[in-house]
PDB file of C-alpha atoms and ligand atoms in Angstrom:
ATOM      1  CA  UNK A  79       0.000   0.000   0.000  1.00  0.00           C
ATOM      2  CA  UNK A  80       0.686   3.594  -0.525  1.00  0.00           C
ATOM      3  CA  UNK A  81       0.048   7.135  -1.991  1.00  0.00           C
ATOM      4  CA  UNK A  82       0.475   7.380  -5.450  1.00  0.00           C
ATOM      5  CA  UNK A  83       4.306   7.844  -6.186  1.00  0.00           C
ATOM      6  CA  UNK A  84       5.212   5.997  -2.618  1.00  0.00           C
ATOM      7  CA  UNK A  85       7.429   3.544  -4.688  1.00  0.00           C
ATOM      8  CA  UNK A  86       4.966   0.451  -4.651  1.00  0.00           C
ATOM      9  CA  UNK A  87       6.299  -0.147  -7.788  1.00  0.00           C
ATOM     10  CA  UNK A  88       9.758   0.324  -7.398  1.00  0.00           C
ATOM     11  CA  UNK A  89      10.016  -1.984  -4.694  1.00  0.00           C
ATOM     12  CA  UNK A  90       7.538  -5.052  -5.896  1.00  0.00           C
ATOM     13  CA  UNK A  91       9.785  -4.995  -9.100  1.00  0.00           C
ATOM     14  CA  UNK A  92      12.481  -5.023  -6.339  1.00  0.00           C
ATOM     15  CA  UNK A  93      11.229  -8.077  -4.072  1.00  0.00           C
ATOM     16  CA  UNK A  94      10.112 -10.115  -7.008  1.00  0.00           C
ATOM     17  CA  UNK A  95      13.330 -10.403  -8.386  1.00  0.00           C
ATOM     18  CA  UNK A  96      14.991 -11.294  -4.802  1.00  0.00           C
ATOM     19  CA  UNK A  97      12.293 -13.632  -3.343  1.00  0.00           C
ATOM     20  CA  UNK A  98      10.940 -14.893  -6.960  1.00  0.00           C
ATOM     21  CA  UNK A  99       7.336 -13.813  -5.877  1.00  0.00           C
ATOM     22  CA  UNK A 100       4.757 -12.612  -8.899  1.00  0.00           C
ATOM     23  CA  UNK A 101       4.586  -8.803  -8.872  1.00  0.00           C
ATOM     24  CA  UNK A 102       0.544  -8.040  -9.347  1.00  0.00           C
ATOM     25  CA  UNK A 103       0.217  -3.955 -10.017  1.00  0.00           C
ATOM     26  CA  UNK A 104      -3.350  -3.407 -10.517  1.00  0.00           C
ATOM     27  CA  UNK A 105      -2.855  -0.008 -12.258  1.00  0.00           C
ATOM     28  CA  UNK A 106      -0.290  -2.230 -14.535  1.00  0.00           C
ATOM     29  CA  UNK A 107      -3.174  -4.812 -15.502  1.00  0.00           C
ATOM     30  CA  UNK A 108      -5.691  -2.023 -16.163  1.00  0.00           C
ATOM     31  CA  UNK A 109      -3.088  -0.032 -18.073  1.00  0.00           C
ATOM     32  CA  UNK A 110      -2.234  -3.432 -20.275  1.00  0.00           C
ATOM     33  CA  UNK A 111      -6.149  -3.541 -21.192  1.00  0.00           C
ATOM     34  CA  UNK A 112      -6.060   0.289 -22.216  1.00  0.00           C
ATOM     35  CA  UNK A 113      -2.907  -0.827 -24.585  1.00  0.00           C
ATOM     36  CA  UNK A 114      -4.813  -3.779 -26.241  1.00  0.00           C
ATOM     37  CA  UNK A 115      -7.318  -1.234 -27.737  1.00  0.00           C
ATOM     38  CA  UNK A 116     -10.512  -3.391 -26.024  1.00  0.00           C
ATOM     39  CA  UNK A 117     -13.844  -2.051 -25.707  1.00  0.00           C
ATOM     40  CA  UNK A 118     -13.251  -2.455 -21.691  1.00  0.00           C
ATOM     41  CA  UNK A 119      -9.728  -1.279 -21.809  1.00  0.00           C
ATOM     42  CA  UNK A 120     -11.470   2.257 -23.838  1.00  0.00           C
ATOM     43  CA  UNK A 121     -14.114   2.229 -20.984  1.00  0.00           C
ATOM     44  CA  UNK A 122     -10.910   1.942 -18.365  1.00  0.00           C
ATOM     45  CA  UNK A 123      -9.114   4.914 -19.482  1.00  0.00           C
ATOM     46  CA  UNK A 124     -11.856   7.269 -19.200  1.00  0.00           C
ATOM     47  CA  UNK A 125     -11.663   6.435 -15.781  1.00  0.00           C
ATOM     48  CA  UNK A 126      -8.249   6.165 -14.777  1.00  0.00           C
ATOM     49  CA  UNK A 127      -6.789   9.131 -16.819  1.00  0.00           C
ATOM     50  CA  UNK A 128      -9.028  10.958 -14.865  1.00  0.00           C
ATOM     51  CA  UNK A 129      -7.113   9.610 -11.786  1.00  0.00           C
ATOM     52  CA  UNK A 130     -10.627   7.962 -10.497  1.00  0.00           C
ATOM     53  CA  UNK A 131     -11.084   4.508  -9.413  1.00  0.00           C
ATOM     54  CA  UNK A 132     -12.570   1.657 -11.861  1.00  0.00           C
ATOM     55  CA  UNK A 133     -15.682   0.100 -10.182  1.00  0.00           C
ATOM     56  CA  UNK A 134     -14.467  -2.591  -7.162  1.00  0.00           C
ATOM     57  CA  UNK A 135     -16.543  -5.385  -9.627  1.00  0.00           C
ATOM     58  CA  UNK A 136     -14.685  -4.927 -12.151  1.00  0.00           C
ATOM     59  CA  UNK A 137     -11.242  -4.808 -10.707  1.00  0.00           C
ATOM     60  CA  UNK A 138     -11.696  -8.221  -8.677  1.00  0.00           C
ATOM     61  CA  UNK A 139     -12.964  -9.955 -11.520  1.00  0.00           C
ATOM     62  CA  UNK A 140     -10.244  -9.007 -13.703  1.00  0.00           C
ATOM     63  CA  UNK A 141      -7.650  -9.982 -10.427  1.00  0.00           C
ATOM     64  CA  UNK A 142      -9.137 -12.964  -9.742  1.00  0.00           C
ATOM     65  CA  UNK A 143      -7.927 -15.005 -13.513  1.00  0.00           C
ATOM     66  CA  UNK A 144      -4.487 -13.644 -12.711  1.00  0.00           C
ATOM     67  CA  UNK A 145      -4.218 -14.834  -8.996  1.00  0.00           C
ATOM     68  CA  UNK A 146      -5.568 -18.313  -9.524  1.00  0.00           C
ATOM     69  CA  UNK A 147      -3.079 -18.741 -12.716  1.00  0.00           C
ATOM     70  CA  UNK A 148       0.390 -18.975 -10.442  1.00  0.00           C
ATOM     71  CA  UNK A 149       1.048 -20.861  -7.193  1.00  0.00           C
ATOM     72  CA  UNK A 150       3.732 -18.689  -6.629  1.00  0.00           C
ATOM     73  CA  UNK A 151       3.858 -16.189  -3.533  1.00  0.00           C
ATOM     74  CA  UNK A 152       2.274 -13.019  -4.958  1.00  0.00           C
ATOM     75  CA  UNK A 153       2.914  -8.935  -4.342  1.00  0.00           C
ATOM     76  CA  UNK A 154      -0.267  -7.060  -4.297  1.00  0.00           C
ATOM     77  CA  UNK A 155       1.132  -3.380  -5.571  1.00  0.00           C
ATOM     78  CA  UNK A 156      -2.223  -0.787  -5.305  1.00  0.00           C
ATOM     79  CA  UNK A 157      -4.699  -3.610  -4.173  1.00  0.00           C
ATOM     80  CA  UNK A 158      -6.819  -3.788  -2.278  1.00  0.00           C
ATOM     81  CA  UNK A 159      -7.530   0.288  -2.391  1.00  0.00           C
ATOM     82  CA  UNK A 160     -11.065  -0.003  -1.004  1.00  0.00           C
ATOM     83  CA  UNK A 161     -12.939  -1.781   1.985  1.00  0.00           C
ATOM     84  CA  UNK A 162     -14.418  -3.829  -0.645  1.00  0.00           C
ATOM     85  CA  UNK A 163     -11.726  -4.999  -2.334  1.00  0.00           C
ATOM     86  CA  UNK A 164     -10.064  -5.946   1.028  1.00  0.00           C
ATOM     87  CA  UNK A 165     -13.314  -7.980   1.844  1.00  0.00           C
ATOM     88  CA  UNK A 166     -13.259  -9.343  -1.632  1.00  0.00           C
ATOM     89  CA  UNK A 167      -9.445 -10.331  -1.434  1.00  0.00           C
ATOM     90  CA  UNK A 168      -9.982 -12.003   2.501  1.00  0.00           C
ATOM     91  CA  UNK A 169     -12.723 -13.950   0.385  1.00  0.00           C
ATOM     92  CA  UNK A 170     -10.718 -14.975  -2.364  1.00  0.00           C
ATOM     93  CA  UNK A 171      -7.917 -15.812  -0.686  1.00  0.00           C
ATOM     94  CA  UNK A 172      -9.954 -18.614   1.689  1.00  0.00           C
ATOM     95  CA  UNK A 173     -11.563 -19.428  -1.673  1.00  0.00           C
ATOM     96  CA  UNK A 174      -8.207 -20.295  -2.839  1.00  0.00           C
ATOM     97  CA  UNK A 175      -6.829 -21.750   0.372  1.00  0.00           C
ATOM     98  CA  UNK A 176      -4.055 -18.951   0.622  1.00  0.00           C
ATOM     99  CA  UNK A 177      -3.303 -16.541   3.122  1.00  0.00           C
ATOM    100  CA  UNK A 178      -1.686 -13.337   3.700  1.00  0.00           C
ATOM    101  CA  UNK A 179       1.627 -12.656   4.870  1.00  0.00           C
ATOM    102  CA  UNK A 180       2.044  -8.877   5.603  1.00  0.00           C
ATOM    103  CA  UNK A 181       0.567  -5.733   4.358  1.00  0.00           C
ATOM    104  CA  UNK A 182       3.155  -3.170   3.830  1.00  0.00           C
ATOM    105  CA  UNK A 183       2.269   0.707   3.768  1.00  0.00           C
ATOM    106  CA  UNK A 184       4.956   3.187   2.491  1.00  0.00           C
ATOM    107  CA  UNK A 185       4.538   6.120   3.692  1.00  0.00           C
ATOM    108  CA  UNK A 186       5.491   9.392   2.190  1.00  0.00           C
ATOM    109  CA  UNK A 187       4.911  12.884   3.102  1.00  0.00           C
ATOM    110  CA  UNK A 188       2.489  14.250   0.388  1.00  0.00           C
ATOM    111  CA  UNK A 189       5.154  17.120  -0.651  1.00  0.00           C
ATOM    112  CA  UNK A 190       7.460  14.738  -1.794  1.00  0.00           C
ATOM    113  CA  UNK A 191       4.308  13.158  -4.217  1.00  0.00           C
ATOM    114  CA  UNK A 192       3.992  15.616  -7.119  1.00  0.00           C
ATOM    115  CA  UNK A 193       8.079  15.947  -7.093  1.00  0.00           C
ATOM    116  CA  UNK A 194       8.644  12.531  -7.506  1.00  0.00           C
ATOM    117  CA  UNK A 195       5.626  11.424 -10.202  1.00  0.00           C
ATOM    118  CA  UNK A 196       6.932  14.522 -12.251  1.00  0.00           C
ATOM    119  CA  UNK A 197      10.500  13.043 -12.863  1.00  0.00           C
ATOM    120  CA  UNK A 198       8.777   9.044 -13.456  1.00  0.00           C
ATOM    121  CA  UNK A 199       9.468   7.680 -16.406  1.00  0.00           C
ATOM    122  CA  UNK A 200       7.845   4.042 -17.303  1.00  0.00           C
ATOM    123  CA  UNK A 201       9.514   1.916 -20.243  1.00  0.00           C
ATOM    124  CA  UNK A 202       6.468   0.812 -22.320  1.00  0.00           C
ATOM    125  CA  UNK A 203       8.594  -2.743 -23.295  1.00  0.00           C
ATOM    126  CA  UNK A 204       9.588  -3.387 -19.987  1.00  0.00           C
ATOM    127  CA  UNK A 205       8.382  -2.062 -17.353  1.00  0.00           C
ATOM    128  CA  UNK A 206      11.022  -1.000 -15.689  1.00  0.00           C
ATOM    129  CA  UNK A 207      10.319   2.457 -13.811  1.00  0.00           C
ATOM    130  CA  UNK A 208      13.062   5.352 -13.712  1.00  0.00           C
ATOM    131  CA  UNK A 209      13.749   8.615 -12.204  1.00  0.00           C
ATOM    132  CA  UNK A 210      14.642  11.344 -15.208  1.00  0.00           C
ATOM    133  CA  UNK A 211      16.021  14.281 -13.966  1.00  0.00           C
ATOM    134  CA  UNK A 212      14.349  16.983 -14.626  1.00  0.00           C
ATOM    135  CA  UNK A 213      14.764  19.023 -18.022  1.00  0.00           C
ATOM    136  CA  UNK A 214      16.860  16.106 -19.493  1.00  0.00           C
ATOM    137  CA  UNK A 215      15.627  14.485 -22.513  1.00  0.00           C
ATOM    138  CA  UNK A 216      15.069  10.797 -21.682  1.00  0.00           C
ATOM    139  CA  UNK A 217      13.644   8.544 -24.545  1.00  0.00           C
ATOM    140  CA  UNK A 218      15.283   5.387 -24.359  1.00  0.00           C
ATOM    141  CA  UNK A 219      15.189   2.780 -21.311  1.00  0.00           C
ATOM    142  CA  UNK A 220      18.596   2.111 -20.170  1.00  0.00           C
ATOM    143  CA  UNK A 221      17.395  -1.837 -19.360  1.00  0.00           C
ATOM    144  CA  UNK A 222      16.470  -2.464 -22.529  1.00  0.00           C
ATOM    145  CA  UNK A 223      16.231   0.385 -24.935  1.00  0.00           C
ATOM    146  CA  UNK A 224      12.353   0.277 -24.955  1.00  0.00           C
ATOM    147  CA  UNK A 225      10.817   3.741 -25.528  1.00  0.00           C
ATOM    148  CA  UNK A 226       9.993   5.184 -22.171  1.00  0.00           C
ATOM    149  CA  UNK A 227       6.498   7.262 -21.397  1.00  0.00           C
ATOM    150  CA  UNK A 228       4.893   9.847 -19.365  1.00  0.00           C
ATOM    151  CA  UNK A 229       1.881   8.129 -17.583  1.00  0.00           C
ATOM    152  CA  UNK A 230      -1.439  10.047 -18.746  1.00  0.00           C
ATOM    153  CA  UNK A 231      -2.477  10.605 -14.791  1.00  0.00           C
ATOM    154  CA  UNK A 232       0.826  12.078 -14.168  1.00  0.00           C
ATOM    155  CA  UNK A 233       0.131  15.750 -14.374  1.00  0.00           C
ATOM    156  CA  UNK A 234      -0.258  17.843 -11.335  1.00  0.00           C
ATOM    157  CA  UNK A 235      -3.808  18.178 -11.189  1.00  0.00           C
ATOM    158  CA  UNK A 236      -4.563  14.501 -12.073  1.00  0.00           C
ATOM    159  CA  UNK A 237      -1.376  13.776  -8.840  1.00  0.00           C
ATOM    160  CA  UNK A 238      -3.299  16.468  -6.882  1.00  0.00           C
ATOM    161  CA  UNK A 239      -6.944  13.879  -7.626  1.00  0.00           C
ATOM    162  CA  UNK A 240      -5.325  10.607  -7.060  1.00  0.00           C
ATOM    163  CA  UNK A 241      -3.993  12.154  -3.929  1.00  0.00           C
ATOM    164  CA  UNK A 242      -7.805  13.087  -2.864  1.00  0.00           C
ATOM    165  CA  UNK A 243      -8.809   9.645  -3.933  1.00  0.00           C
ATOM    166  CA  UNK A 244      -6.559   7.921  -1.853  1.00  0.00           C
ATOM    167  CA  UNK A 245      -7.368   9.725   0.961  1.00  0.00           C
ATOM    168  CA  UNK A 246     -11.360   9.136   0.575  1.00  0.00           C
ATOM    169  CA  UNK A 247     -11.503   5.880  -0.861  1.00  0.00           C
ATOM    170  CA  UNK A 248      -7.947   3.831   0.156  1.00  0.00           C
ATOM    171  CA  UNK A 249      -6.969   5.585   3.715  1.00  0.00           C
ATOM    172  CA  UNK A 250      -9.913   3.366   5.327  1.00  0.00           C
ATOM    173  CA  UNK A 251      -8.093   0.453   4.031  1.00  0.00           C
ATOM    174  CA  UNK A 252      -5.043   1.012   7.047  1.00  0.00           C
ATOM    175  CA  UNK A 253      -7.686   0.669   9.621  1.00  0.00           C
ATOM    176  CA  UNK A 254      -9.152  -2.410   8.099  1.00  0.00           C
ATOM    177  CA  UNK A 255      -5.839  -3.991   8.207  1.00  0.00           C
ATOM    178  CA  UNK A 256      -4.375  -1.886  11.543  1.00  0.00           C
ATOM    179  CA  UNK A 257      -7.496  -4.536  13.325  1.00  0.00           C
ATOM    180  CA  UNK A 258      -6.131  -7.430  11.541  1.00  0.00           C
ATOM    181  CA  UNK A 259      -3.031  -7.187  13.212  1.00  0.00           C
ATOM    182  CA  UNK A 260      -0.844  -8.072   9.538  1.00  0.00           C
ATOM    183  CA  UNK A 261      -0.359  -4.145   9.225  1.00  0.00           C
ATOM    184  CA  UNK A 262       3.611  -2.659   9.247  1.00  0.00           C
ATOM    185  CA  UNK A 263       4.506   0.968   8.068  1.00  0.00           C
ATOM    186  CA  UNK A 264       7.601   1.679   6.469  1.00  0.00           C
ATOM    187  CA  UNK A 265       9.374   5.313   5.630  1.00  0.00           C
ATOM    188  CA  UNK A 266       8.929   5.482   2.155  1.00  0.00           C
ATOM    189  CA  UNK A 267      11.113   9.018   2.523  1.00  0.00           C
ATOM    190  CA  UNK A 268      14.779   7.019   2.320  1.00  0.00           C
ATOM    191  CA  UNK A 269      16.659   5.852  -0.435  1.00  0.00           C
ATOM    192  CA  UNK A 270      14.603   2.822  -2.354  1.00  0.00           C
ATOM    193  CA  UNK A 271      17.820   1.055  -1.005  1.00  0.00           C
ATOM    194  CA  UNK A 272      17.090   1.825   2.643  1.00  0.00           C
ATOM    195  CA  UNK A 273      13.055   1.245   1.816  1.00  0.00           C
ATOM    196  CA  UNK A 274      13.842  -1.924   0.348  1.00  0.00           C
ATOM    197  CA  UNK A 275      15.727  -3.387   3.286  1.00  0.00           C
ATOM    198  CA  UNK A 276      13.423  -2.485   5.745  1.00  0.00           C
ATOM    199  CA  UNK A 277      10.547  -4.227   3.666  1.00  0.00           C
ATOM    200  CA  UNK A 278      12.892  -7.161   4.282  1.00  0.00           C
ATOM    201  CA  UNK A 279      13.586  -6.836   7.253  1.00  0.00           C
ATOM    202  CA  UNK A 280       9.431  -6.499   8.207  1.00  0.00           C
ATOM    203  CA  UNK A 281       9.364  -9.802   5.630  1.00  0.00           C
ATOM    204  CA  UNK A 282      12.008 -11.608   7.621  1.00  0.00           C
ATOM    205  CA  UNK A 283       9.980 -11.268  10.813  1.00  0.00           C
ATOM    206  CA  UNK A 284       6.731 -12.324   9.649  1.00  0.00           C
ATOM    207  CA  UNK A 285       7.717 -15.469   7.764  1.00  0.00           C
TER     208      UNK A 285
HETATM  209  P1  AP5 B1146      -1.298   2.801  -9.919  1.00  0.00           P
HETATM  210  O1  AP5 B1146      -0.585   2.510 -11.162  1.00  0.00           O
HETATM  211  O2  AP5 B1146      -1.293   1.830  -8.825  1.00  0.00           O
HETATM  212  O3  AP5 B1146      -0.824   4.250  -9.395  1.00  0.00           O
HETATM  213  P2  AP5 B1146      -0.636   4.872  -7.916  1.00  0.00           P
HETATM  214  O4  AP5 B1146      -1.195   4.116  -6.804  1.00  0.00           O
HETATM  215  O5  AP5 B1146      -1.094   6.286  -8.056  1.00  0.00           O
HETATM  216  O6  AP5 B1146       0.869   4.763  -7.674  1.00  0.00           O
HETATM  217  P3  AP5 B1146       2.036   5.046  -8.655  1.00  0.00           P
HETATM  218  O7  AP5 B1146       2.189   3.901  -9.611  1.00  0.00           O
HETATM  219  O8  AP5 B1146       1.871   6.416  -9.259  1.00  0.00           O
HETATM  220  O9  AP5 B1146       3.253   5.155  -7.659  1.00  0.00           O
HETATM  221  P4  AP5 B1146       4.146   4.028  -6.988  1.00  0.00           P
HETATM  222  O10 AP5 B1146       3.838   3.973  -5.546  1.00  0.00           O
HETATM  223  O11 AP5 B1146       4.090   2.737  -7.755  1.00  0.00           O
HETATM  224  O12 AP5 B1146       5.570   4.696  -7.152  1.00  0.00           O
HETATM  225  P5  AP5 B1146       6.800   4.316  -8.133  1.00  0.00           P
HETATM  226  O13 AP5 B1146       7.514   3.120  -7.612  1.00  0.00           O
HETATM  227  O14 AP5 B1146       6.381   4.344  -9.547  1.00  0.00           O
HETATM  228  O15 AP5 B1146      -2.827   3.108 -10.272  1.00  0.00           O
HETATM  229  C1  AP5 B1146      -3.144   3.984 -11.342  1.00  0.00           C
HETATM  230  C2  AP5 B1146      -4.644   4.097 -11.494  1.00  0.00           C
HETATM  231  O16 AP5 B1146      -5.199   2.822 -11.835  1.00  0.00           O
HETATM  232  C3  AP5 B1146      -5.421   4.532 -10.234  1.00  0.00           C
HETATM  233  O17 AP5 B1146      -5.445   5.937 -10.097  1.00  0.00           O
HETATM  234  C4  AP5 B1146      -6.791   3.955 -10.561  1.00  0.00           C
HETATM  235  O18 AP5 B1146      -7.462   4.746 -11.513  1.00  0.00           O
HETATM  236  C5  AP5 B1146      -6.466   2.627 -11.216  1.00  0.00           C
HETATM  237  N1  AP5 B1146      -6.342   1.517 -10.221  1.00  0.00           N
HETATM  238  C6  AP5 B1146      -5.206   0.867  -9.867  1.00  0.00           C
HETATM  239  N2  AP5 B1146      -5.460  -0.062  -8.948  1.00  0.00           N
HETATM  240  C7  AP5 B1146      -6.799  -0.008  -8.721  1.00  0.00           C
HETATM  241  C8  AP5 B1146      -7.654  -0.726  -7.849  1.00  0.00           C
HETATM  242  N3  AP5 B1146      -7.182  -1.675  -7.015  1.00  0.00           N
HETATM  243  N4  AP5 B1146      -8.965  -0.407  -7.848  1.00  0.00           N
HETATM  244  C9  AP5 B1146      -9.461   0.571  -8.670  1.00  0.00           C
HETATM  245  N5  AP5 B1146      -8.701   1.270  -9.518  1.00  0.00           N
HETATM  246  C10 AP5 B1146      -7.356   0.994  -9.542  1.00  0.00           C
HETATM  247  O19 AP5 B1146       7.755   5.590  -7.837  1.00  0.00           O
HETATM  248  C11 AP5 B1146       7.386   6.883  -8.265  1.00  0.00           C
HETATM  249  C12 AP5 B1146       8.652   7.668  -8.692  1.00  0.00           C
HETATM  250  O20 AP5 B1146       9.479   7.865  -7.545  1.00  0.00           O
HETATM  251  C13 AP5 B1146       9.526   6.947  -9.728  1.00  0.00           C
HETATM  252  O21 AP5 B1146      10.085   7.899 -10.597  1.00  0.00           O
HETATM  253  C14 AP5 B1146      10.616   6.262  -8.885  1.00  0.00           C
HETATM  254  O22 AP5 B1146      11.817   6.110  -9.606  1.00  0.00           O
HETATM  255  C15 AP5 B1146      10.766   7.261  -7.732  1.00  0.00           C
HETATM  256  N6  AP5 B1146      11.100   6.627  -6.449  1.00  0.00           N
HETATM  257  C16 AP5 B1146      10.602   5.460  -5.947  1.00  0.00           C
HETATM  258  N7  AP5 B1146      11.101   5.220  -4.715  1.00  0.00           N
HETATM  259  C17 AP5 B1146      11.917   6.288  -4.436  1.00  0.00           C
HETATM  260  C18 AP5 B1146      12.722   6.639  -3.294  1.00  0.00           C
HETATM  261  N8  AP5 B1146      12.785   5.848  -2.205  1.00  0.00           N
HETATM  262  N9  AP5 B1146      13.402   7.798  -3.347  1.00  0.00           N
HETATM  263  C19 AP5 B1146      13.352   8.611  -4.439  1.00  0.00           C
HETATM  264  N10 AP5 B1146      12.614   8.330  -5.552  1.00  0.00           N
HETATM  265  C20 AP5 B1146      11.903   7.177  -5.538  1.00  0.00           C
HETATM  266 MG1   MG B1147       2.975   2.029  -9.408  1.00  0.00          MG
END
């Protein structure tokens, strides 16, 4: 869990590769329907290029396929980001006889959001998610020389509505988990090295 620009992404991509887990980024799925031109994935980005939420329904029926096709251990990045897709995912996860380990929140002071989202760069071949700085032309990914893009949501008033979002619709999704007892907060304000290794540590204590 997180804000938008806490680094979910940066660290899943981070702890898949070291613990061989499958890295699940909702916004990812939803933005991989928008690029295969489908009559959902043109209803999708009316929504979330508007920085809005796609209807709970929708999003766990689209998750479910994808959880149920690996037995591997799986990284939830911006899921569950209401009540009812927390509900949905305790449901789905007795359906499928799984469990959850740990619910991670990194947390980052909101003036470090629009800072951070305005020098993202994603590759559109790989994936992989970079830090420009600013006023530098960056077209290439240094990975794997895919062309790298500016998300649609990224500009500061769409930052400024995901931010609002968050706070209305994903905030009450701390307390569900705070009651749960599986919830651990990490200072998403460090160096993605220092974030990473205290997601590991958190990870270590858990298992
Ligand atoms: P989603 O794609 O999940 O966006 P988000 O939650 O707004 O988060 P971001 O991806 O912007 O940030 P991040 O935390 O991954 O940060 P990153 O690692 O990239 O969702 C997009 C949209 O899809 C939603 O608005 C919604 O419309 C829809 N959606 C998604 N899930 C949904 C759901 N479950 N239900 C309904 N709708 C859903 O890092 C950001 C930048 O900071 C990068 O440039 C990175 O290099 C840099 N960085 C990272 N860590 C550090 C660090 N420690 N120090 C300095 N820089 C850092
Ligand atoms: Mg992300």
């Amino acid at each position: 869990m997180g804000c938008p620009g806490a680094g979910k992404g940066t660290q899943s991509a981070k702890l898949q590769d070291t613990f061989h887990l499958k890295h699940i980024s909702t916004g990812d799925v939803l933005r991989a329907e928008i690029a295969s031109g489908s009559d959902l994935g043109k209803r999708i980005a009316g929504i979330i290029d508007k920085g809005n939420l796609v209807p709970d329904e929708l999003m766990i029926s689209m998750l479910e396929n994808i959880v149920k096709a690996t037995d591997k251990g799986i990284i939830f990045d911006g899921f569950p980001r209401t009540v009812a897709q927390a509900e949905a995912l305790d449901a789905m996860m007795k359906r499928l006889e799984r469990s959850i380990t740990a619910v991670i929140m990194i947390d980052l002071p909101e003036s470090e959001v629009v800072n951070r989202i305005a020098s993202r760069r994603q590759c559109g071949k790989c994936g992989a998610i970079l830090h420009i700085t600013p006023g530098t032309p960056a077209n290439k990914c240094p990975v794997c020389g895919g062309e790298l893009y500016t998300r649609p949501d990224d500009t500061p008033e769409r930052v400024k509505h995901r931010l609002e979002v968050y706070h209305t619709d994903t905030l009450p999704v701390k307390t569900y988990y705070q009651r749960s007892g599986s919830y651990v907060e990490i200072n998403g304000d460090q160096t993605p090295e220092k974030v990473f290794e205290d997601i590991v540590n958190v990870l270590k204590k858990v298992k």
